[in-house]
Coordinates of C-alpha atoms in Angstrom, one line a residue:
M1 CA -69.8 8.2 22.4
D2 CA -69.0 9.9 25.4
A3 CA -65.8 10.1 25.3
L4 CA -65.6 11.3 21.9
W5 CA -65.7 15.0 23.0
A6 CA -61.6 13.8 24.0
A7 CA -60.5 12.8 20.3
P8 CA -59.0 16.2 19.0
L9 CA -57.3 16.2 22.3
L10 CA -55.7 13.7 21.0
P11 CA -52.7 14.7 19.3
L12 CA -52.1 17.1 21.6
L13 CA -50.9 14.2 24.3
P14 CA -47.6 14.5 23.6
L15 CA -47.3 17.9 24.2
L16 CA -49.2 17.9 27.4
L17 CA -47.1 14.8 28.1
L18 CA -44.2 16.3 28.2
P19 CA -43.4 18.7 31.0
L20 CA -44.1 15.4 33.1
L21 CA -41.1 12.9 32.0
M22 CA -39.5 16.1 31.5
W23 CA -39.4 16.8 35.6
T24 CA -39.7 12.8 36.7
S25 CA -37.6 10.7 33.8
S26 CA -33.7 11.4 34.2
T27 CA -33.5 8.7 30.9
F28 CA -36.0 11.2 29.4
V29 CA -34.3 14.3 29.9
F30 CA -31.1 12.5 28.4
Y31 CA -32.9 10.8 25.6
F32 CA -34.9 14.6 24.1
K33 CA -32.2 16.7 25.2
K34 CA -29.4 14.9 23.5
C35 CA -32.1 14.6 20.6
F36 CA -32.4 18.3 20.7
Y37 CA -29.1 19.0 20.3
V38 CA -27.8 17.1 16.8
A39 CA -31.5 17.8 15.3
W40 CA -31.1 21.8 16.7
M41 CA -27.4 21.6 16.2
M42 CA -28.1 20.4 11.6
C43 CA -30.9 23.3 11.2
L44 CA -28.4 25.6 12.3
A45 CA -26.3 24.4 10.4
L46 CA -28.4 24.3 6.8
L47 CA -28.9 27.9 7.6
A48 CA -25.0 28.5 7.9
I49 CA -23.5 26.8 4.3
P50 CA -25.1 29.5 2.3
L51 CA -24.5 32.0 4.5
C52 CA -20.9 31.1 4.5
V53 CA -21.2 30.8 0.8
L54 CA -22.1 33.8 0.5
K55 CA -20.1 35.6 3.1
S56 CA -16.4 33.6 1.2
G57 CA -17.7 32.1 -1.7
G58 CA -16.9 28.6 0.0
R59 CA -14.5 27.6 1.8
D60 CA -12.9 29.8 3.9
V61 CA -11.4 30.1 8.1
E62 CA -13.1 33.6 8.4
N63 CA -17.0 31.4 7.5
M64 CA -16.0 30.2 11.5
R65 CA -16.9 33.6 12.3
M66 CA -20.3 33.3 11.0
I67 CA -20.5 30.1 12.5
R68 CA -19.9 30.7 15.9
S69 CA -21.7 33.6 15.8
L70 CA -24.6 31.1 15.2
V71 CA -24.2 28.6 18.0
R72 CA -23.1 30.4 20.8
H73 CA -27.7 30.5 22.8
V74 CA -27.0 26.6 22.0
K75 CA -25.6 25.9 25.6
Y76 CA -29.4 27.8 26.9
F77 CA -31.5 25.9 25.4
L78 CA -29.3 22.8 27.1
G79 CA -29.1 24.4 30.5
L80 CA -25.3 24.6 30.2
R81 CA -23.0 27.6 31.4
F82 CA -20.2 28.3 30.7
D83 CA -17.2 30.0 33.7
V84 CA -13.9 31.3 31.4
S85 CA -10.6 31.7 32.8
G86 CA -6.9 33.0 31.3
W87 CA -8.5 34.9 28.6
E88 CA -5.8 36.8 28.0
H89 CA -3.7 34.2 27.1
L90 CA -5.2 34.0 23.9
Q91 CA -4.5 37.2 23.1
T92 CA -0.9 36.1 21.5
E93 CA -0.5 37.5 17.9
G94 CA -0.1 34.9 15.0
P95 CA -0.4 31.7 14.4
Y96 CA -0.7 29.1 17.5
V97 CA -1.9 25.8 18.3
I98 CA -4.2 25.3 20.4
I99 CA -5.2 21.6 22.8
S100 CA -7.9 20.8 25.1
N101 CA -9.5 17.8 26.0
H102 CA -11.5 15.5 25.1
Q103 CA -14.8 14.5 26.3
S104 CA -18.0 14.3 24.2
S105 CA -19.4 16.2 21.4
L106 CA -21.2 18.3 23.6
D107 CA -17.4 19.4 23.4
V108 CA -17.8 22.4 20.3
L109 CA -20.2 24.5 22.9
G110 CA -16.7 25.6 24.5
L111 CA -15.0 25.5 21.5
M112 CA -16.9 28.2 19.9
E113 CA -17.5 30.1 23.3
V114 CA -13.9 31.3 22.6
L115 CA -12.7 30.3 19.0
P116 CA -10.7 33.1 18.1
D117 CA -10.4 34.5 15.6
R118 CA -8.9 32.8 11.9
C119 CA -8.5 29.8 14.5
T120 CA -10.1 26.7 12.9
M121 CA -9.8 22.9 14.1
I122 CA -8.5 19.3 13.3
A123 CA -11.3 16.1 12.6
K124 CA -11.1 13.1 12.2
K125 CA -12.3 12.2 7.4
E126 CA -15.6 10.8 9.1
L127 CA -17.0 14.2 10.6
I128 CA -17.2 15.1 6.9
Y129 CA -20.0 12.9 6.0
A130 CA -21.8 14.3 8.9
G131 CA -24.8 15.7 7.2
T132 CA -25.0 19.8 6.7
V133 CA -22.8 19.7 10.1
G134 CA -19.9 18.1 8.1
L135 CA -20.8 20.3 4.5
V136 CA -20.4 23.8 7.5
C137 CA -17.1 21.8 8.7
W138 CA -15.7 21.7 5.3
L139 CA -16.7 25.2 4.6
G140 CA -15.3 26.4 7.5
G141 CA -12.0 25.1 6.6
I142 CA -11.2 22.8 9.0
V143 CA -9.1 20.0 8.2
F144 CA -9.4 16.0 8.4
I145 CA -7.1 13.6 8.8
N146 CA -7.8 9.6 8.9
R147 CA -6.3 8.7 12.2
K148 CA -6.8 5.2 10.8
K149 CA -3.7 5.9 9.4
T150 CA -0.3 7.1 10.2
S151 CA 1.1 8.0 7.5
D152 CA -1.9 10.2 6.1
A153 CA -2.4 12.2 9.6
K154 CA 1.6 12.6 9.8
S155 CA 1.0 14.4 5.3
V156 CA -2.0 16.6 7.2
M157 CA -0.1 17.5 9.3
A158 CA 3.1 18.9 7.3
E159 CA 0.3 20.3 5.2
A160 CA -1.5 21.7 7.9
A161 CA 1.9 23.6 9.2
K162 CA 2.8 24.8 5.4
T163 CA -1.3 26.6 5.8
M164 CA -1.0 28.3 8.8
L165 CA 2.2 29.7 8.3
D166 CA 1.1 31.1 4.9
D167 CA -2.4 31.9 5.8
Q168 CA -1.3 33.0 10.0
I169 CA -3.9 30.9 11.6
R170 CA -4.5 29.4 14.2
L171 CA -5.6 25.1 14.9
W172 CA -7.5 23.4 17.7
V173 CA -6.5 20.1 18.6
F174 CA -7.5 16.9 20.3
P175 CA -4.3 15.3 21.3
E176 CA -6.2 12.1 22.9
G177 CA -7.6 11.4 20.1
T178 CA -10.3 10.0 20.9
R179 CA -13.7 11.1 23.1
N180 CA -13.3 10.8 26.6
Q181 CA -15.3 10.4 30.5
K182 CA -12.8 8.4 32.0
G183 CA -12.3 10.8 35.4
D184 CA -9.3 11.7 33.7
L185 CA -6.7 12.8 30.8
L186 CA -6.7 9.6 28.2
P187 CA -2.8 9.8 26.4
F188 CA -1.1 12.2 24.2
K189 CA -0.9 11.4 20.5
K190 CA 2.0 13.2 18.8
G191 CA 0.4 14.5 15.2
A192 CA 0.4 18.4 17.5
F193 CA 3.0 18.5 19.3
H194 CA 4.6 17.8 15.3
L195 CA 2.6 20.5 13.9
A196 CA 3.7 22.9 16.4
V197 CA 7.0 22.2 16.0
A198 CA 6.9 22.4 12.7
A199 CA 5.5 25.6 12.2
Q200 CA 7.4 27.4 15.0
A201 CA 3.6 27.9 16.7
P202 CA 3.1 28.4 20.1
I203 CA 1.0 25.8 22.1
I204 CA -2.7 27.3 24.4
P205 CA -3.4 24.6 26.5
I206 CA -7.5 24.0 27.2
V207 CA -9.2 22.7 30.3
F208 CA -11.9 21.6 30.2
S209 CA -13.6 21.1 33.6
S210 CA -15.4 17.3 33.6
Y211 CA -19.1 16.1 32.5
S212 CA -19.6 14.5 35.2
N213 CA -21.6 16.7 37.9
F214 CA -24.6 16.7 35.0
Y215 CA -23.7 14.4 32.4
L216 CA -23.5 10.4 33.1
R217 CA -23.9 9.0 29.7
K218 CA -23.5 5.1 30.8
E219 CA -26.3 7.0 33.9
K220 CA -28.7 8.2 31.1
Q221 CA -28.5 11.6 32.8
F222 CA -27.8 14.9 31.3
N223 CA -28.6 18.1 33.9
S224 CA -27.8 21.8 33.5
G225 CA -24.7 22.1 35.2
T226 CA -21.3 24.8 34.9
I227 CA -18.2 24.0 32.9
R228 CA -14.9 25.6 34.2
L229 CA -13.1 26.6 30.6
K230 CA -9.6 27.3 31.6
I231 CA -7.6 29.0 29.0
L232 CA -3.3 28.4 30.0
P233 CA -0.2 30.2 29.3
K234 CA 1.3 29.2 25.6
I235 CA 4.6 27.1 25.8
D236 CA 6.9 28.0 23.3
T237 CA 8.2 26.5 20.3
K238 CA 10.9 28.3 19.6
G239 CA 13.9 26.9 18.8
M240 CA 12.8 23.5 19.0
T241 CA 12.9 20.5 16.7
S242 CA 11.6 16.9 16.4
D243 CA 13.9 15.4 19.2
D244 CA 11.9 17.8 21.7
V245 CA 8.7 16.5 20.4
G246 CA 8.4 15.0 23.6
A247 CA 9.5 16.9 25.7
L248 CA 6.7 19.4 24.5
L249 CA 4.4 16.5 25.0
D250 CA 5.0 15.4 28.3
T251 CA 5.3 19.6 28.4
S252 CA 1.2 20.6 28.3
F253 CA 0.0 16.7 29.5
N254 CA 1.3 17.6 32.8
A255 CA -0.2 21.0 32.6
M256 CA -3.4 20.3 31.9
L257 CA -3.6 17.5 33.7
T258 CA -2.7 19.7 37.0
A259 CA -5.6 22.1 35.7
F260 CA -8.5 18.7 34.9
R261 CA -7.3 18.1 38.7
D262 CA -7.9 22.1 39.8
T263 CA -11.4 22.7 38.2
A264 CA -12.8 19.9 39.6
D265 CA -12.9 21.2 43.1
S266 CA -14.2 24.1 41.9
V267 CA -17.1 23.1 39.5
P268 CA -20.2 22.8 41.0
Q269 CA -22.2 20.9 41.9
S270 CA -25.5 20.2 38.7
N271 CA -29.0 21.8 39.3
G272 CA -32.0 19.2 37.8
I273 CA -33.1 15.6 38.0
L274 CA -31.1 12.9 39.1
H275 CA -33.8 10.0 40.3
H276 CA -36.2 8.8 38.2

Protein backbone atom coordinates (compact mmCIF):
# COMPACT_ATOMS: atom_id res chain seq x y z
CA MET A 1 0.00 0.00 0.00
CA ASP A 2 2.87 2.35 0.75
CA ALA A 3 3.92 2.15 -2.89
CA LEU A 4 0.53 3.21 -4.28
CA TRP A 5 1.55 6.86 -4.19
CA ALA A 6 4.01 6.10 -7.01
CA ALA A 7 1.35 4.62 -9.33
CA PRO A 8 0.53 7.94 -11.06
CA LEU A 9 4.21 8.29 -11.95
CA LEU A 10 4.37 4.99 -13.86
CA PRO A 11 3.17 6.48 -17.20
CA LEU A 12 5.96 9.06 -16.85
CA LEU A 13 8.64 6.42 -16.32
CA PRO A 14 9.67 6.22 -20.03
CA LEU A 15 10.09 10.00 -20.10
CA LEU A 16 12.15 9.90 -16.92
CA LEU A 17 14.36 7.14 -18.31
CA LEU A 18 14.82 8.82 -21.71
CA PRO A 19 17.57 11.29 -20.66
CA LEU A 20 19.44 8.47 -18.88
CA LEU A 21 19.30 6.20 -21.92
CA MET A 22 20.28 9.04 -24.25
CA TRP A 23 23.33 9.70 -22.08
CA THR A 24 24.48 6.12 -21.44
CA SER A 25 23.48 3.95 -24.42
CA SER A 26 24.79 4.57 -27.93
CA THR A 27 22.53 1.77 -29.23
CA PHE A 28 19.45 3.47 -27.82
CA VAL A 29 20.53 6.79 -29.35
CA PHE A 30 21.01 5.08 -32.72
CA TYR A 31 17.52 3.59 -32.83
CA PHE A 32 15.90 6.64 -31.28
CA LYS A 33 17.37 8.97 -33.90
CA LYS A 34 16.60 6.60 -36.76
CA CYS A 35 12.97 6.18 -35.71
CA PHE A 36 12.56 9.88 -35.04
CA TYR A 37 14.03 10.74 -38.44
CA VAL A 38 11.65 8.45 -40.33
CA ALA A 39 8.59 9.47 -38.31
CA TRP A 40 9.34 13.20 -38.53
CA MET A 41 9.96 13.06 -42.28
CA MET A 42 6.62 11.31 -42.76
CA CYS A 43 4.90 13.98 -40.68
CA LEU A 44 6.56 16.73 -42.70
CA ALA A 45 5.46 15.00 -45.89
CA LEU A 46 1.89 14.90 -44.59
CA LEU A 47 2.09 18.66 -44.06
CA ALA A 48 3.71 19.23 -47.45
CA ILE A 49 1.09 17.34 -49.47
CA PRO A 50 -1.76 19.88 -49.18
CA LEU A 51 0.68 22.79 -49.41
CA CYS A 52 2.08 21.45 -52.68
CA VAL A 53 -1.40 20.87 -54.09
CA LEU A 54 -2.47 24.38 -53.14
CA LYS A 55 0.73 25.92 -54.50
CA SER A 56 1.03 24.14 -57.82
CA GLY A 57 -2.19 22.19 -58.28
CA GLY A 58 -0.44 18.81 -58.34
CA ARG A 59 2.81 17.29 -59.58
CA ASP A 60 5.33 20.06 -60.33
CA VAL A 61 9.08 20.48 -59.86
CA GLU A 62 8.35 23.88 -58.27
CA ASN A 63 7.01 21.97 -55.27
CA MET A 64 10.61 21.11 -54.39
CA ARG A 65 10.98 24.67 -53.06
CA MET A 66 8.25 23.97 -50.51
CA ILE A 67 9.69 20.57 -49.62
CA ARG A 68 13.19 22.04 -49.28
CA SER A 69 12.03 24.75 -46.87
CA LEU A 70 10.17 22.23 -44.70
CA VAL A 71 13.06 19.77 -44.41
CA ARG A 72 16.04 22.05 -43.78
CA HIS A 73 15.54 22.21 -39.99
CA VAL A 74 15.67 18.43 -39.45
CA LYS A 75 19.48 18.42 -39.26
CA TYR A 76 19.34 20.31 -35.95
CA PHE A 77 17.23 17.60 -34.28
CA LEU A 78 19.79 14.97 -35.28
CA GLY A 79 22.81 17.00 -34.20
CA LEU A 80 24.14 17.39 -37.75
CA ARG A 81 25.76 20.36 -39.43
CA PHE A 82 26.75 20.93 -43.05
CA ASP A 83 29.88 22.68 -44.26
CA VAL A 84 29.40 23.52 -47.95
CA SER A 85 32.12 24.68 -50.33
CA GLY A 86 31.97 25.46 -54.04
CA TRP A 87 28.59 27.22 -54.06
CA GLU A 88 29.68 29.20 -57.12
CA HIS A 89 29.60 26.08 -59.27
CA LEU A 90 25.81 25.86 -58.87
CA GLN A 91 25.41 29.35 -60.33
CA THR A 92 24.92 27.80 -63.76
CA GLU A 93 22.03 28.78 -66.00
CA GLY A 94 19.73 26.27 -67.63
CA PRO A 95 19.47 22.49 -67.20
CA TYR A 96 22.26 20.40 -65.71
CA VAL A 97 22.74 17.02 -64.07
CA ILE A 98 23.97 16.83 -60.48
CA ILE A 99 25.69 13.60 -59.46
CA SER A 100 26.64 12.72 -55.88
CA ASN A 101 27.75 9.77 -53.80
CA HIS A 102 25.12 7.93 -51.79
CA GLN A 103 25.67 6.70 -48.22
CA SER A 104 22.30 6.57 -46.45
CA SER A 105 18.86 8.16 -46.23
CA LEU A 106 20.59 11.04 -44.42
CA ASP A 107 21.77 12.17 -47.86
CA VAL A 108 18.34 13.75 -48.26
CA LEU A 109 19.28 16.37 -45.66
CA GLY A 110 22.43 17.36 -47.51
CA LEU A 111 20.57 17.33 -50.79
CA MET A 112 17.99 19.75 -49.44
CA GLU A 113 20.78 21.93 -48.04
CA VAL A 114 22.08 22.78 -51.52
CA LEU A 115 19.19 21.85 -53.85
CA PRO A 116 18.98 24.48 -56.62
CA ASP A 117 15.69 25.88 -57.87
CA ARG A 118 13.89 23.80 -60.52
CA CYS A 119 15.80 20.70 -59.51
CA THR A 120 14.36 17.31 -58.67
CA MET A 121 15.75 13.80 -58.42
CA ILE A 122 15.87 10.43 -60.09
CA ALA A 123 15.04 7.69 -57.58
CA LYS A 124 14.17 4.01 -57.40
CA LYS A 125 10.51 3.36 -58.06
CA GLU A 126 10.07 1.61 -54.69
CA LEU A 127 10.21 5.04 -53.04
CA ILE A 128 6.79 5.95 -54.39
CA TYR A 129 5.26 3.34 -52.06
CA ALA A 130 6.81 4.93 -48.94
CA GLY A 131 3.56 6.36 -47.58
CA THR A 132 3.32 10.13 -47.31
CA VAL A 133 6.99 10.48 -48.28
CA GLY A 134 6.35 8.63 -51.54
CA LEU A 135 3.40 10.84 -52.38
CA VAL A 136 5.26 14.08 -51.69
CA CYS A 137 8.17 12.79 -53.81
CA TRP A 138 5.73 12.30 -56.68
CA LEU A 139 4.32 15.80 -56.15
CA GLY A 140 7.88 17.15 -56.27
CA GLY A 141 8.34 15.77 -59.77
CA ILE A 142 10.81 13.06 -58.80
CA VAL A 143 11.51 10.71 -61.72
CA PHE A 144 11.12 7.07 -60.72
CA ILE A 145 13.05 4.27 -62.42
CA ASN A 146 12.97 0.49 -62.21
CA ARG A 147 16.59 -0.39 -61.50
CA LYS A 148 15.92 -4.09 -62.15
CA LYS A 149 14.92 -3.53 -65.77
CA THR A 150 17.69 -1.93 -67.80
CA SER A 151 15.42 -1.28 -70.79
CA ASP A 152 12.90 0.57 -68.59
CA ALA A 153 15.66 2.63 -66.97
CA LYS A 154 17.05 3.65 -70.37
CA SER A 155 13.64 4.72 -71.65
CA VAL A 156 13.02 6.74 -68.47
CA MET A 157 16.40 8.46 -68.85
CA ALA A 158 15.66 9.31 -72.49
CA GLU A 159 12.31 10.81 -71.49
CA ALA A 160 13.98 12.66 -68.61
CA ALA A 161 16.48 14.24 -71.02
CA LYS A 162 13.59 15.53 -73.14
CA THR A 163 11.83 16.87 -70.04
CA MET A 164 15.01 18.63 -68.89
CA LEU A 165 15.15 20.58 -72.14
CA ASP A 166 11.42 21.19 -72.57
CA ASP A 167 10.82 22.33 -68.98
CA GLN A 168 14.31 23.71 -68.23
CA ILE A 169 14.83 21.62 -65.09
CA ARG A 170 17.83 20.11 -63.33
CA LEU A 171 18.09 16.48 -62.20
CA TRP A 172 19.98 15.00 -59.25
CA VAL A 173 21.26 11.44 -59.73
CA PHE A 174 23.12 9.00 -57.46
CA PRO A 175 25.31 7.20 -60.03
CA GLU A 176 26.45 4.49 -57.61
CA GLY A 177 22.88 3.20 -57.80
CA THR A 178 22.72 2.06 -54.19
CA ARG A 179 23.84 3.11 -50.71
CA ASN A 180 27.51 2.65 -49.93
CA GLN A 181 29.29 2.99 -46.58
CA LYS A 182 32.49 1.14 -47.45
CA GLY A 183 34.73 4.19 -47.26
CA ASP A 184 35.10 4.77 -51.00
CA LEU A 185 32.90 5.12 -54.08
CA LEU A 186 31.22 2.21 -55.83
CA PRO A 187 31.62 1.97 -59.62
CA PHE A 188 29.22 4.36 -61.36
CA LYS A 189 26.37 3.26 -63.56
CA LYS A 190 26.08 4.95 -66.95
CA GLY A 191 22.51 6.28 -66.74
CA ALA A 192 23.35 9.77 -65.45
CA PHE A 193 25.99 10.23 -68.14
CA HIS A 194 23.74 9.08 -70.96
CA LEU A 195 21.18 11.55 -69.58
CA ALA A 196 23.64 14.46 -69.58
CA VAL A 197 24.90 13.68 -73.09
CA ALA A 198 21.39 13.27 -74.48
CA ALA A 199 20.41 16.67 -73.06
CA GLN A 200 23.84 18.18 -73.87
CA ALA A 201 23.71 19.45 -70.28
CA PRO A 202 26.74 19.87 -68.01
CA ILE A 203 27.39 17.59 -65.05
CA ILE A 204 27.99 19.11 -61.62
CA PRO A 205 29.49 16.60 -59.15
CA ILE A 206 28.76 17.01 -55.43
CA VAL A 207 30.68 14.99 -52.86
CA PHE A 208 29.40 14.14 -49.38
CA SER A 209 32.17 13.44 -46.87
CA SER A 210 32.14 10.05 -45.18
CA TYR A 211 29.59 9.63 -42.39
CA SER A 212 31.84 7.16 -40.57
CA ASN A 213 32.99 9.78 -38.03
CA PHE A 214 29.47 9.96 -36.55
CA TYR A 215 27.22 7.31 -38.16
CA LEU A 216 28.10 3.61 -38.03
CA ARG A 217 25.20 1.35 -38.91
CA LYS A 218 26.76 -1.99 -37.95
CA GLU A 219 28.10 -0.63 -34.66
CA LYS A 220 24.75 1.08 -33.94
CA GLN A 221 26.25 4.54 -33.41
CA PHE A 222 24.60 7.79 -34.46
CA ASN A 223 26.32 10.78 -32.86
CA SER A 224 26.37 14.45 -33.72
CA GLY A 225 28.74 15.46 -36.48
CA THR A 226 29.61 17.65 -39.43
CA ILE A 227 29.13 16.65 -43.07
CA ARG A 228 31.21 18.41 -45.67
CA LEU A 229 29.60 18.95 -49.06
CA LYS A 230 32.04 19.82 -51.80
CA ILE A 231 30.51 21.14 -55.03
CA LEU A 232 32.95 20.54 -57.89
CA PRO A 233 33.32 22.51 -61.13
CA LYS A 234 30.93 21.57 -63.90
CA ILE A 235 31.94 19.07 -66.57
CA ASP A 236 30.74 20.16 -69.99
CA THR A 237 29.09 17.68 -72.38
CA LYS A 238 28.59 19.93 -75.41
CA GLY A 239 29.34 18.04 -78.60
CA MET A 240 29.59 14.67 -76.84
CA THR A 241 27.86 11.56 -78.14
CA SER A 242 27.06 8.19 -76.63
CA ASP A 243 30.58 7.10 -77.62
CA ASP A 244 31.95 9.57 -75.07
CA VAL A 245 29.90 8.29 -72.13
CA GLY A 246 32.61 5.94 -70.85
CA ALA A 247 35.27 8.66 -70.77
CA LEU A 248 32.81 11.12 -69.19
CA LEU A 249 32.01 8.59 -66.48
CA ASP A 250 35.70 8.01 -65.76
CA THR A 251 36.43 11.74 -65.57
CA SER A 252 33.54 12.31 -63.16
CA PHE A 253 34.38 9.29 -61.01
CA ASN A 254 38.04 10.23 -60.63
CA ALA A 255 37.21 13.84 -59.73
CA MET A 256 34.69 12.73 -57.09
CA LEU A 257 36.93 10.02 -55.65
CA THR A 258 39.78 12.52 -55.20
CA ALA A 259 37.43 15.01 -53.52
CA PHE A 260 35.92 12.29 -51.32
CA ARG A 261 39.34 11.26 -50.07
CA ASP A 262 40.29 14.88 -49.51
CA THR A 263 37.23 15.49 -47.33
CA ALA A 264 38.15 12.49 -45.18
CA ASP A 265 41.21 14.41 -43.97
CA SER A 266 39.27 17.55 -43.06
CA VAL A 267 36.08 16.37 -41.33
CA PRO A 268 35.93 17.20 -37.61
CA GLN A 269 35.58 14.34 -35.16
CA SER A 270 32.09 13.50 -33.93
CA ASN A 271 30.63 14.53 -30.62
CA GLY A 272 28.50 12.33 -28.46
CA ILE A 273 28.42 8.86 -26.99
CA LEU A 274 31.06 6.51 -28.35
CA HIS A 275 30.64 3.56 -25.99
CA HIS A 276 27.97 2.01 -23.81
